Amino acid sequence: MNPRLVLVLGDQLSPGVAALKAADKDRDVVVMAEVADEAGYVPHHPKKIALVLAAMRKHAERLRHDGWHVAYTRLDDPENTGSIAGELLRRAEEHRAGEVLATEPGEWRLIQLLDALPLTVRQLPDDRFVCSSAEFARWAEGRKSLRMEFFYREMRRKTGLLMEDGQPAGGQWNFDHENRKPAPGEVAYGGPMQFTPDAVVEEVLDLVEARFGGNFGDLRPFAFATEPGQARRALAHFVSGALPRFGDYQDAMLESSRTLYHAVISPYLNIGLLDPLEVCRAVEEAWQAGDVPINAAEGFIRQIIGWREFVRGIYMLQGADYTASNMLGHDRDLPAFFWGAETRMNCIAHTVAQTREDAYAHHIQRLMVTGNFALLAGIDPARVHEWYLAVYTDAFEWVEAPNTIGMSQFADGGVVGSKPYVSSGNYISKMSDYCRGCAYKVKDKTGPGACPFNLLYWHFLDRHRARFARNPRMAQMYRTWDRMDDARRRTILSEAGDWLARLDAGETV
Ligand code: FAD
Ligand code: DLZ
Ligand code: SF4
């Protein structure tokens, strides 16, 4: 019998991924390939490329050790065709294979590419999620709007996580009212576990430096986990050191602590070094042992079996055109300061600098600093999407696009969220210490030093009045706007327009 090819992509590094489960060790050939197309569909942060390639190399070695025949192509292999399709065709000829077993990729681009191959390709559902795409579609069917909270309750029931006799532990599904405290004075946690690069990682770092050193982002120091054992240690370190305070300070931002009490495990979850249920069980156990309060355990588990599963369901349900959504008709270019050019806005400068150095920013930095700015300023959501897909180590389209196009830019017209996440500088001032070191004054609503978020906030509401004024969750904002006297409203809009004109002219703003 001819062998079949078993495709394992760079974010499918789980030992029991669907294609491997369906394959036969004695007959089939695992295909893994480092290819220019995957490294180049957006200008990925060098840390992201290094993480994926180093973890792929180590995974291939584990598979070989387990008895699999692995045909592995390195990026600098002279026979490398440069694409997943090219590598599958080359390996098919080499091994006289006519059939490919694949785990469905997390990006429509690759799903379609596999469908178009002149080989028989079986794309098997990726069962590393609590909710399959088919189950999500059944849940979504007939609902007027899809809301994460109701989906999340189903996932709690399904997994039994934090459930007691069929009821939510602690008597409530959601403890968010206890979370969202402003930035603490200091952070009693040293941050995520760091790993010294071993020989495999060092070799990859040299390769990435040579090939992608010009991309936005610092390659070194590189301290990510690149194998499951390390990722599990990173998880245990977070659970014991940070999880108890995770809920309280989930939305806070501090110049002196980039990660506060966040886990920084999304890269590991998304490439398959950690399993989502394994993570949630570890959190539940810490709560059962009395080490972690319910608001932290529930808040964390909600991010994983709620948000993470929900956005994946939305991405698969919405189809390949989702990333082109632009319901608000925004068309401004992405400002150069997203790629590190100078800006006077301290919150943006800090978040972008951290992104450049760490390939990480936490949720509120992504949503309420860079995302909020892009939305208020009317930046083309496709450009915003490309940026987020490029700059974070955890960025894979199934999770990045619904967060960016949907939650952050409202470009899907309200599929992910019921209202746009917009705020004036006041929110950033309350939740962070960024405003203290800023050239703008957050208290100034107009005038030469006025915080641009203050001006652009009203500009956004005013220009999208027809769409949002009747949204009950936004009515209060419009009432406040309408109560201002005419002259003040005109001043705000004209100063916002001037500020945007300076931005468009390439001035340092
Ligand atoms: P923690 O705050 O410690 O949360 C724990 C885990 O919950 C995360 O590791 C993650 O797996 C999950 N999680 C939390 N929020 C979300 C969410 N909204 N969607 C999906 N999972 C979530 N997350 C990605 O994994 N990849 C992305 O490319 C990505 N792009 C984003 C783009 C924008 C504009 C926004 C607003 C959010 C994005 N997120 C993305 C969600 C979230 O910001 C990250 O998951 C989180 O910051 C990862 O850091 P952490 O592990 O420290 O998370
Ligand atoms: C992100 C990435 C990069 C940088 N390089 C590779 C690669 O060389 N080979 C590979 O199989 N996968 C890579 N990936 C991950 C894929 O882009 C990812 O599987 C798809 O975007 C689907 O989520
Ligand atoms: Fe950001 Fe405005 Fe605060 Fe400056 S004053 S840090 S621009 S919110």
Coordinates of C-alpha atoms and ligand atoms in Angstrom, one line a residue:
M1 CA 0.0 0.0 0.0
N2 CA 1.3 3.4 -0.9
P3 CA 2.0 5.7 2.0
R4 CA -0.1 8.7 2.8
L5 CA 1.3 12.1 3.6
V6 CA 0.3 13.4 7.1
L7 CA 0.6 17.2 7.1
V8 CA 1.6 18.8 10.4
L9 CA 1.6 22.6 10.3
G10 CA 3.6 24.9 12.6
D11 CA 0.6 25.6 14.9
Q12 CA -0.4 21.9 15.0
L13 CA 2.3 20.7 17.3
S14 CA 0.0 18.7 19.7
P15 CA 0.9 15.0 20.0
G16 CA -2.6 13.8 19.3
V17 CA -3.5 16.2 16.5
A18 CA -6.3 14.8 14.3
A19 CA -4.2 13.9 11.2
L20 CA -1.8 11.9 13.3
K21 CA -4.6 10.1 15.1
A22 CA -6.0 9.0 11.7
A23 CA -2.6 7.9 10.4
D24 CA -0.6 4.7 10.5
K25 CA 3.0 4.9 11.9
D26 CA 4.1 1.9 9.9
R27 CA 2.7 3.2 6.6
D28 CA 2.5 7.0 6.4
V29 CA 4.9 9.8 6.2
V30 CA 4.6 12.9 8.3
V31 CA 5.3 16.1 6.3
M32 CA 6.6 19.2 8.1
A33 CA 8.0 22.2 6.3
E34 CA 9.5 25.5 7.1
V35 CA 8.5 27.6 4.1
A36 CA 8.9 31.1 2.9
D37 CA 5.2 31.5 2.2
E38 CA 4.2 30.9 5.8
A39 CA 7.0 33.1 7.1
G40 CA 6.0 35.9 4.6
Y41 CA 2.2 36.2 4.3
V42 CA 2.6 39.1 6.8
P43 CA 5.9 40.5 8.1
H44 CA 5.8 38.3 11.2
H45 CA 7.7 39.5 14.3
P46 CA 11.1 37.6 14.3
K47 CA 10.3 36.1 17.7
K48 CA 7.1 34.6 16.3
I49 CA 9.0 33.0 13.4
A50 CA 11.6 31.7 15.8
L51 CA 9.1 30.3 18.2
V52 CA 7.2 28.4 15.4
L53 CA 10.4 27.0 13.7
A54 CA 12.1 26.0 17.0
A55 CA 9.0 24.3 18.3
M56 CA 8.5 22.6 14.9
R57 CA 12.0 21.2 14.9
K58 CA 11.6 19.8 18.4
H59 CA 8.2 18.4 17.6
A60 CA 9.6 16.6 14.6
E61 CA 12.3 15.0 16.8
R62 CA 9.7 13.8 19.3
L63 CA 7.6 12.3 16.5
R64 CA 10.7 10.5 15.2
H65 CA 11.5 9.3 18.6
D66 CA 7.9 7.9 18.8
G67 CA 8.5 5.9 15.7
W68 CA 7.1 8.2 13.0
H69 CA 8.7 8.7 9.6
V70 CA 9.0 12.5 9.3
A71 CA 9.9 14.2 6.1
Y72 CA 11.1 17.6 7.4
T73 CA 12.1 20.5 5.2
R74 CA 14.3 23.2 6.7
L75 CA 14.0 26.8 5.5
D76 CA 17.4 26.8 4.0
D77 CA 17.1 23.4 2.4
P78 CA 18.1 23.9 -1.3
E79 CA 15.2 21.7 -2.4
N80 CA 12.6 23.8 -0.5
T81 CA 9.9 24.9 -2.8
G82 CA 8.8 27.7 -0.5
S83 CA 5.2 26.7 0.1
I84 CA 3.1 24.1 1.8
A85 CA 1.5 23.2 -1.5
G86 CA 4.9 22.8 -3.2
E87 CA 6.2 20.7 -0.3
L88 CA 3.2 18.4 -0.4
L89 CA 3.5 17.9 -4.1
R90 CA 7.3 17.3 -3.9
R91 CA 6.9 14.8 -1.1
A92 CA 3.9 13.1 -2.8
E93 CA 6.1 12.4 -5.8
E94 CA 9.1 11.3 -3.7
H95 CA 7.0 8.8 -1.7
R96 CA 4.5 7.9 -4.5
A97 CA 1.7 9.1 -2.2
G98 CA -1.6 10.2 -3.7
E99 CA -3.4 11.0 -0.5
V100 CA -2.9 13.6 2.2
L101 CA -4.3 13.5 5.8
A102 CA -4.4 17.0 7.2
T103 CA -5.8 18.6 10.4
E104 CA -8.0 21.5 9.2
P105 CA -5.8 24.6 9.3
G106 CA -6.7 27.6 11.4
E107 CA -6.7 29.9 8.4
W108 CA -9.1 30.0 5.4
R109 CA -6.2 30.7 3.1
L110 CA -4.7 27.3 3.9
I111 CA -8.0 25.5 4.0
Q112 CA -8.6 26.7 0.4
L113 CA -5.1 26.0 -0.7
L114 CA -5.4 22.3 0.5
D115 CA -8.7 22.0 -1.2
A116 CA -7.2 23.1 -4.5
L117 CA -4.3 20.6 -4.5
P118 CA -4.2 18.0 -7.3
L119 CA -4.1 15.3 -4.6
T120 CA -6.8 13.7 -2.5
V121 CA -6.7 15.7 0.7
R122 CA -8.8 14.8 3.8
Q123 CA -9.0 17.8 6.1
L124 CA -10.1 16.4 9.5
P125 CA -11.7 18.7 12.1
D126 CA -9.2 20.1 14.5
D127 CA -10.4 18.5 17.8
R128 CA -8.1 20.5 20.0
F129 CA -11.0 22.8 20.8
V130 CA -13.7 22.2 23.4
C131 CA -16.4 23.1 20.8
S132 CA -16.1 21.8 17.2
S133 CA -17.0 24.1 14.3
A134 CA -20.1 21.9 13.7
E135 CA -21.2 22.2 17.3
F136 CA -20.7 26.0 17.2
A137 CA -22.7 26.2 14.0
R138 CA -25.6 24.3 15.7
W139 CA -25.4 26.6 18.7
A140 CA -25.5 29.7 16.5
E141 CA -28.3 28.6 14.2
G142 CA -31.5 30.6 14.6
R143 CA -30.0 33.0 17.1
K144 CA -30.5 36.7 16.3
S145 CA -27.2 37.6 17.9
L146 CA -24.3 35.5 19.2
R147 CA -23.2 36.5 22.6
M148 CA -20.1 35.0 24.3
E149 CA -21.7 34.9 27.8
F150 CA -24.4 32.4 26.8
F151 CA -22.0 30.3 24.7
Y152 CA -19.7 30.2 27.7
R153 CA -22.3 28.8 30.0
E154 CA -22.9 26.0 27.6
M155 CA -19.1 25.3 27.7
R156 CA -19.1 25.3 31.5
R157 CA -22.0 22.7 31.4
K158 CA -20.2 20.7 28.8
T159 CA -16.8 20.5 30.5
G160 CA -18.2 20.5 34.1
L161 CA -15.5 23.2 34.9
L162 CA -16.4 25.1 38.1
M163 CA -19.7 23.4 38.3
E164 CA -21.3 22.0 41.5
D165 CA -24.4 19.9 41.2
G166 CA -25.2 21.4 37.8
Q167 CA -24.9 24.9 39.2
P168 CA -22.0 27.4 38.7
A169 CA -19.5 27.3 41.6
G170 CA -19.9 30.3 43.9
G171 CA -23.5 30.8 42.8
Q172 CA -22.7 33.0 39.7
W173 CA -21.6 32.3 36.2
N174 CA -19.5 35.5 36.1
F175 CA -17.5 37.4 38.7
D176 CA -16.4 40.2 36.5
H177 CA -17.8 42.9 38.8
E178 CA -15.0 42.0 41.2
N179 CA -12.4 42.3 38.6
R180 CA -11.1 45.4 36.6
K181 CA -9.4 47.2 39.5
P182 CA -7.1 50.0 38.4
A183 CA -3.3 49.6 38.2
P184 CA -1.8 48.5 41.6
G185 CA 1.1 50.4 43.1
E186 CA 3.4 47.5 42.5
V187 CA 3.2 44.0 41.1
A188 CA 4.1 41.1 43.4
Y189 CA 5.0 38.8 40.5
G190 CA 8.2 38.6 38.5
G191 CA 6.5 37.8 35.2
P192 CA 6.3 34.7 33.0
M193 CA 8.9 31.9 33.2
Q194 CA 11.9 32.6 30.9
F195 CA 13.8 29.9 29.1
T196 CA 17.5 30.1 28.1
P197 CA 17.8 29.1 24.4
D198 CA 19.3 25.6 23.9
A199 CA 21.3 24.6 20.8
V200 CA 18.2 24.0 18.6
V201 CA 16.7 27.4 19.5
E202 CA 20.1 29.1 19.0
E203 CA 20.4 27.6 15.5
V204 CA 16.9 28.8 14.6
L205 CA 17.7 32.3 16.1
D206 CA 20.7 32.6 13.8
L207 CA 18.6 31.5 10.8
V208 CA 15.8 34.0 11.6
E209 CA 18.3 36.8 12.2
A210 CA 19.8 36.2 8.8
R211 CA 16.5 35.9 6.9
F212 CA 14.0 38.1 8.8
G213 CA 16.3 40.4 10.9
G214 CA 14.8 43.4 9.0
N215 CA 11.2 42.7 10.1
F216 CA 9.7 44.8 12.9
G217 CA 10.6 43.3 16.2
D218 CA 13.6 42.4 18.4
L219 CA 14.6 38.7 18.0
R220 CA 16.8 38.7 21.1
P221 CA 16.6 38.1 24.0
F222 CA 14.4 35.1 23.2
A223 CA 13.0 33.4 26.3
F224 CA 9.8 31.6 25.1
A225 CA 9.2 27.9 25.8
T226 CA 9.6 25.8 22.7
E227 CA 8.5 22.4 24.0
P228 CA 5.5 21.0 26.0
G229 CA 7.5 20.3 29.2
Q230 CA 8.7 23.9 29.3
A231 CA 5.2 25.3 28.5
R232 CA 3.8 23.2 31.4
R233 CA 6.3 24.7 33.8
A234 CA 5.4 28.2 32.6
L235 CA 1.8 27.4 33.3
A236 CA 2.5 26.1 36.8
H237 CA 4.7 29.2 37.5
F238 CA 1.8 31.4 36.5
V239 CA -0.8 29.4 38.5
S240 CA 1.1 29.6 41.7
G241 CA 2.6 33.1 41.3
A242 CA 0.1 35.2 39.4
L243 CA -3.3 33.6 39.1
P244 CA -4.6 34.6 42.5
R245 CA -4.5 38.3 41.5
F246 CA -5.3 37.7 37.8
G247 CA -8.9 38.7 38.1
D248 CA -8.4 41.8 40.2
Y249 CA -5.9 43.4 37.8
Q250 CA -6.9 41.9 34.5
D251 CA -7.5 45.3 32.9
A252 CA -4.7 47.3 34.5
M253 CA -1.7 48.6 32.6
L254 CA 1.6 49.7 34.1
E255 CA 4.8 51.1 32.6
S256 CA 6.9 49.1 35.1
S257 CA 5.2 45.8 34.5
R258 CA 4.4 44.7 31.0
T259 CA 2.6 41.5 31.9
L260 CA 1.2 42.3 35.4
Y261 CA -0.6 39.1 36.4
H262 CA -1.3 37.8 32.9
A263 CA -0.3 34.2 31.9
V264 CA 1.5 34.8 28.6
I265 CA 0.5 31.2 27.6
S266 CA -1.5 32.1 24.4
P267 CA 1.5 31.3 22.1
Y268 CA 1.8 27.8 23.7
L269 CA -1.9 27.1 23.5
N270 CA -2.1 28.3 19.9
I271 CA 0.7 26.2 18.5
G272 CA -0.2 23.1 20.5
L273 CA 2.3 23.0 23.3
L274 CA -0.5 23.3 25.9
D275 CA -4.0 21.9 25.7
P276 CA -6.8 24.3 26.7
L277 CA -8.6 21.8 29.0
E278 CA -5.3 20.8 30.7
V279 CA -4.9 24.5 31.4
C280 CA -8.4 25.0 32.8
R281 CA -8.1 21.8 35.0
A282 CA -4.9 23.2 36.5
V283 CA -6.7 26.4 37.3
E284 CA -9.7 24.6 38.7
E285 CA -7.5 22.5 40.9
A286 CA -5.8 25.6 42.3
W287 CA -9.2 27.0 43.2
Q288 CA -10.4 23.7 44.8
A289 CA -7.2 23.6 46.9
G290 CA -8.1 27.1 48.2
D291 CA -5.1 28.8 46.6
V292 CA -7.0 30.9 44.2
P293 CA -10.2 33.0 44.7
I294 CA -13.2 32.2 42.5
N295 CA -13.1 35.6 40.7
A296 CA -9.6 34.8 39.4
A297 CA -10.3 31.1 38.5
E298 CA -13.7 31.9 36.8
G299 CA -12.3 35.0 35.0
F300 CA -9.4 33.0 33.7
I301 CA -11.4 29.9 32.6
R302 CA -13.9 32.2 30.9
Q303 CA -11.1 33.6 28.7
I304 CA -10.2 30.1 27.6
I305 CA -13.5 28.1 27.2
G306 CA -15.5 31.3 26.7
W307 CA -13.6 33.8 24.5
R308 CA -11.1 31.6 22.9
E309 CA -13.6 29.0 21.8
F310 CA -16.2 31.6 20.9
V311 CA -13.9 33.6 18.6
R312 CA -12.8 30.4 16.9
G313 CA -16.4 29.4 16.3
I314 CA -17.1 32.8 14.8
Y315 CA -14.1 32.7 12.5
M316 CA -15.0 29.3 11.1
L317 CA -18.7 30.3 10.8
Q318 CA -18.1 33.6 9.1
G319 CA -15.9 32.1 6.3
A320 CA -13.1 33.4 4.2
D321 CA -14.4 36.9 3.5
Y322 CA -14.6 37.8 7.2
T323 CA -11.2 39.5 7.2
A324 CA -12.4 41.9 4.4
S325 CA -15.3 43.2 6.6
N326 CA -15.3 47.0 6.9
M327 CA -18.8 47.9 8.1
L328 CA -17.8 51.4 9.2
G329 CA -16.0 52.2 5.9
H330 CA -12.7 53.2 7.6
D331 CA -9.9 53.8 5.1
R332 CA -7.0 55.6 6.8
D333 CA -3.5 54.2 6.5
L334 CA -1.9 52.6 9.5
P335 CA 0.3 55.3 11.0
A336 CA 4.0 54.8 11.0
F337 CA 4.1 54.8 14.8
F338 CA 2.5 51.4 14.8
W339 CA 5.9 50.3 13.3
G340 CA 7.9 52.2 15.9
A341 CA 8.1 55.7 14.5
E342 CA 8.0 58.5 17.1
T343 CA 4.7 59.5 18.7
R344 CA 3.9 61.9 21.5
M345 CA 1.2 59.6 22.8
N346 CA 2.8 57.8 25.7
C347 CA 0.3 55.0 25.9
I348 CA 0.8 54.1 22.2
A349 CA 4.6 54.5 22.4
H350 CA 4.8 52.3 25.4
T351 CA 2.6 49.5 23.9
V352 CA 4.3 49.6 20.6
A353 CA 7.8 49.5 22.2
Q354 CA 6.8 46.6 24.3
T355 CA 5.3 44.8 21.3
R356 CA 8.6 45.4 19.4
E357 CA 10.7 44.0 22.2
D358 CA 8.5 41.2 23.5
A359 CA 6.0 40.3 20.7
Y360 CA 3.5 40.5 23.5
A361 CA 1.0 42.9 24.8
H362 CA -1.9 42.0 27.1
H363 CA -5.5 42.2 26.2
I364 CA -6.3 45.7 27.4
Q365 CA -3.2 47.1 25.7
R366 CA -4.4 45.5 22.4
L367 CA -8.0 46.5 22.9
M368 CA -8.0 49.8 24.6
V369 CA -4.7 51.4 23.5
T370 CA -3.7 50.4 20.0
G371 CA -7.1 49.0 19.0
N372 CA -9.1 51.9 20.5
F373 CA -6.8 54.4 18.7
A374 CA -7.2 52.6 15.3
L375 CA -10.9 52.6 15.6
L376 CA -11.3 56.2 16.8
A377 CA -8.9 57.4 14.0
G378 CA -10.8 55.4 11.3
I379 CA -7.9 53.2 10.2
D380 CA -8.6 50.6 7.5
P381 CA -9.4 47.4 9.5
A382 CA -7.6 45.3 6.9
R383 CA -4.4 47.1 7.7
V384 CA -5.1 46.8 11.5
H385 CA -5.7 43.1 11.1
E386 CA -2.4 42.6 9.2
W387 CA -0.6 44.4 12.0
Y388 CA -2.0 42.3 14.8
L389 CA -1.4 39.1 12.7
A390 CA 2.2 40.1 12.3
V391 CA 3.4 41.4 15.6
Y392 CA 2.3 39.0 18.3
T393 CA 3.7 35.5 18.8
D394 CA 0.2 34.2 19.6
A395 CA -1.3 35.6 16.3
F396 CA -3.0 33.0 14.1
E397 CA -5.9 34.1 12.0
W398 CA -8.7 32.1 13.6
V399 CA -8.1 33.9 16.9
E400 CA -6.6 37.2 15.8
A401 CA -9.2 38.1 13.1
P402 CA -12.3 37.9 15.2
N403 CA -10.5 39.8 18.0
T404 CA -9.3 42.5 15.6
I405 CA -11.9 42.8 12.9
G406 CA -14.8 42.0 15.3
M407 CA -14.1 42.9 18.9
S408 CA -11.7 45.7 18.4
Q409 CA -12.6 47.4 15.1
F410 CA -16.3 46.6 15.0
A411 CA -15.7 46.1 11.2
D412 CA -18.1 43.0 11.3
G413 CA -21.0 45.3 12.3
G414 CA -21.5 43.6 15.7
V415 CA -21.0 39.8 15.2
V416 CA -18.5 39.5 18.0
G417 CA -19.5 42.5 20.2
S418 CA -22.7 44.3 20.8
K419 CA -21.0 47.7 20.8
P420 CA -17.6 49.2 19.8
Y421 CA -14.9 49.3 22.4
V422 CA -14.2 53.0 22.3
S423 CA -13.1 55.3 25.1
S424 CA -11.6 58.7 25.7
G425 CA -8.3 59.1 27.5
N426 CA -10.1 58.9 30.8
Y427 CA -10.3 55.1 30.7
I428 CA -6.6 54.8 29.9
S429 CA -5.8 57.3 32.7
K430 CA -7.9 55.3 35.2
M431 CA -6.5 51.9 34.3
S432 CA -2.8 52.8 33.8
D433 CA 0.0 55.1 34.7
Y434 CA 0.7 56.0 31.1
C435 CA -0.8 59.5 31.2
R436 CA 1.7 60.7 33.8
G437 CA 4.6 60.6 31.4
C438 CA 2.7 61.8 28.3
A439 CA 3.3 65.0 26.3
Y440 CA -0.5 65.4 26.1
K441 CA -2.8 66.1 29.0
V442 CA -5.5 63.7 29.6
K443 CA -7.5 66.2 31.6
D444 CA -7.5 68.6 28.6
K445 CA -10.5 68.0 26.4
T446 CA -9.6 70.7 23.9
G447 CA -6.6 73.0 23.2
P448 CA -3.1 72.4 22.1
G449 CA -2.2 69.8 24.8
A450 CA -5.5 67.9 24.6
C451 CA -5.3 64.1 24.7
P452 CA -6.0 62.9 21.1
F453 CA -8.2 60.1 22.5
N454 CA -10.5 62.8 24.0
L455 CA -10.9 64.6 20.7
L456 CA -11.2 61.5 18.5
Y457 CA -13.7 59.8 20.8
W458 CA -16.3 62.5 20.1
H459 CA -15.3 62.6 16.4
F460 CA -16.0 58.9 16.2
L461 CA -19.4 59.1 17.9
D462 CA -20.4 62.1 15.8
R463 CA -19.4 60.6 12.4
H464 CA -21.1 57.3 13.2
R465 CA -24.2 58.7 14.8
A466 CA -26.6 57.1 12.3
R467 CA -25.3 53.7 13.2
F468 CA -24.9 53.9 16.9
A469 CA -27.2 56.5 18.4
R470 CA -30.0 54.0 18.8
N471 CA -27.8 51.3 20.4
P472 CA -29.1 51.2 24.0
R473 CA -25.6 50.6 25.3
M474 CA -24.4 53.9 23.7
A475 CA -27.3 56.1 24.4
Q476 CA -25.7 57.7 27.4
M477 CA -22.6 58.7 25.4
Y478 CA -24.8 60.4 22.8
R479 CA -26.8 62.2 25.6
T480 CA -23.6 63.6 27.0
W481 CA -22.5 64.7 23.5
D482 CA -25.9 66.3 22.9
R483 CA -25.8 68.2 26.2
M484 CA -22.6 70.0 25.2
D485 CA -23.2 73.5 23.8
D486 CA -22.8 73.9 20.0
A487 CA -19.6 75.9 20.1
R488 CA -17.9 73.3 22.2
R489 CA -19.0 70.5 19.9
R490 CA -17.7 72.5 16.9
T491 CA -14.3 73.1 18.6
I492 CA -13.9 69.4 19.5
L493 CA -14.7 68.3 15.9
S494 CA -12.5 70.9 14.3
E495 CA -9.6 70.1 16.6
A496 CA -10.0 66.4 16.0
G497 CA -10.0 67.1 12.3
D498 CA -6.9 69.2 12.5
W499 CA -5.2 66.5 14.6
L500 CA -6.1 63.8 12.0
A501 CA -4.8 66.1 9.2
R502 CA -1.5 66.4 11.0
L503 CA -1.4 62.6 11.4
D504 CA -2.1 62.1 7.6
A505 CA 0.6 64.6 6.8
G506 CA 3.2 62.5 8.6
E507 CA 3.8 64.9 11.4
T508 CA 4.9 63.5 14.8
V509 CA 1.7 63.5 16.7
Ligands
FAD1 P1 -4.4 36.1 29.7 O1 -4.9 37.5 29.9 O2 -3.5 35.6 30.8 O3 -5.6 35.1 29.4 C1 -5.5 33.7 29.4 C2 -5.8 33.1 28.1 O4 -7.1 33.3 27.7 C3 -4.9 33.6 26.9 O5 -3.7 32.9 26.9 C4 -5.8 33.2 25.8 O6 -5.5 31.9 25.3 C5 -7.2 33.3 26.3 N1 -7.8 34.6 25.9 C6 -8.0 35.7 26.6 N2 -8.7 36.6 25.9 C7 -8.9 36.1 24.7 C8 -9.6 36.5 23.6 N3 -10.2 37.7 23.5 N4 -9.7 35.7 22.5 C9 -9.1 34.5 22.5 N5 -8.5 34.0 23.6 C10 -8.4 34.8 24.7 N6 -5.2 36.2 21.4 C11 -4.5 35.3 20.7 O7 -4.3 34.2 21.3 N7 -4.0 35.5 19.5 C12 -4.2 36.7 18.8 O8 -3.7 36.9 17.7 C13 -4.9 37.7 19.5 N8 -5.1 38.9 18.9 C14 -5.8 39.9 19.5 C15 -6.1 41.1 18.9 C16 -6.8 42.1 19.5 C17 -7.0 43.4 18.8 C18 -7.3 41.9 20.8 C19 -8.1 42.9 21.5 C20 -7.1 40.7 21.4 C21 -6.4 39.7 20.8 N9 -6.2 38.4 21.4 C22 -5.4 37.4 20.8 C23 -6.8 38.1 22.7 C24 -5.9 38.4 24.0 O9 -5.4 39.7 23.9 C25 -4.7 37.4 24.1 O10 -5.2 36.1 24.1 C26 -4.0 37.6 25.4 O11 -3.5 38.9 25.5 C27 -2.9 36.6 25.5 O12 -2.1 36.9 26.6 P2 -2.1 36.0 27.9 O13 -1.8 34.6 27.6 O14 -1.2 36.7 28.9 O15 -3.6 36.1 28.3
DLZ2 C1 3.3 31.2 11.4 C2 4.1 30.1 10.7 C3 5.4 30.4 10.3 C4 6.0 31.7 10.5 N1 6.1 29.5 9.6 C5 5.5 28.3 9.3 C6 6.2 27.3 8.6 O1 7.3 27.6 8.1 N2 5.6 26.1 8.3 C7 4.4 25.8 8.8 O2 3.9 24.7 8.6 N3 3.7 26.8 9.5 C8 4.2 28.0 9.8 N4 3.5 28.9 10.5 C9 2.2 28.6 10.9 C10 1.1 28.7 9.8 O3 1.2 29.9 9.2 C11 -0.2 28.3 10.4 O4 -0.4 27.0 10.4 C12 -1.4 28.9 9.5 O5 -1.4 30.2 9.5 C13 -2.7 28.4 10.0 O6 -3.0 28.8 11.3
SF4_3 FE1 -2.6 58.2 26.0 FE2 -3.9 60.5 26.2 FE3 -2.9 59.4 28.4 FE4 -1.3 60.5 26.6 S1 -2.8 61.5 27.8 S2 -1.1 58.5 27.6 S3 -2.4 60.0 24.7 S4 -4.5 58.5 27.0

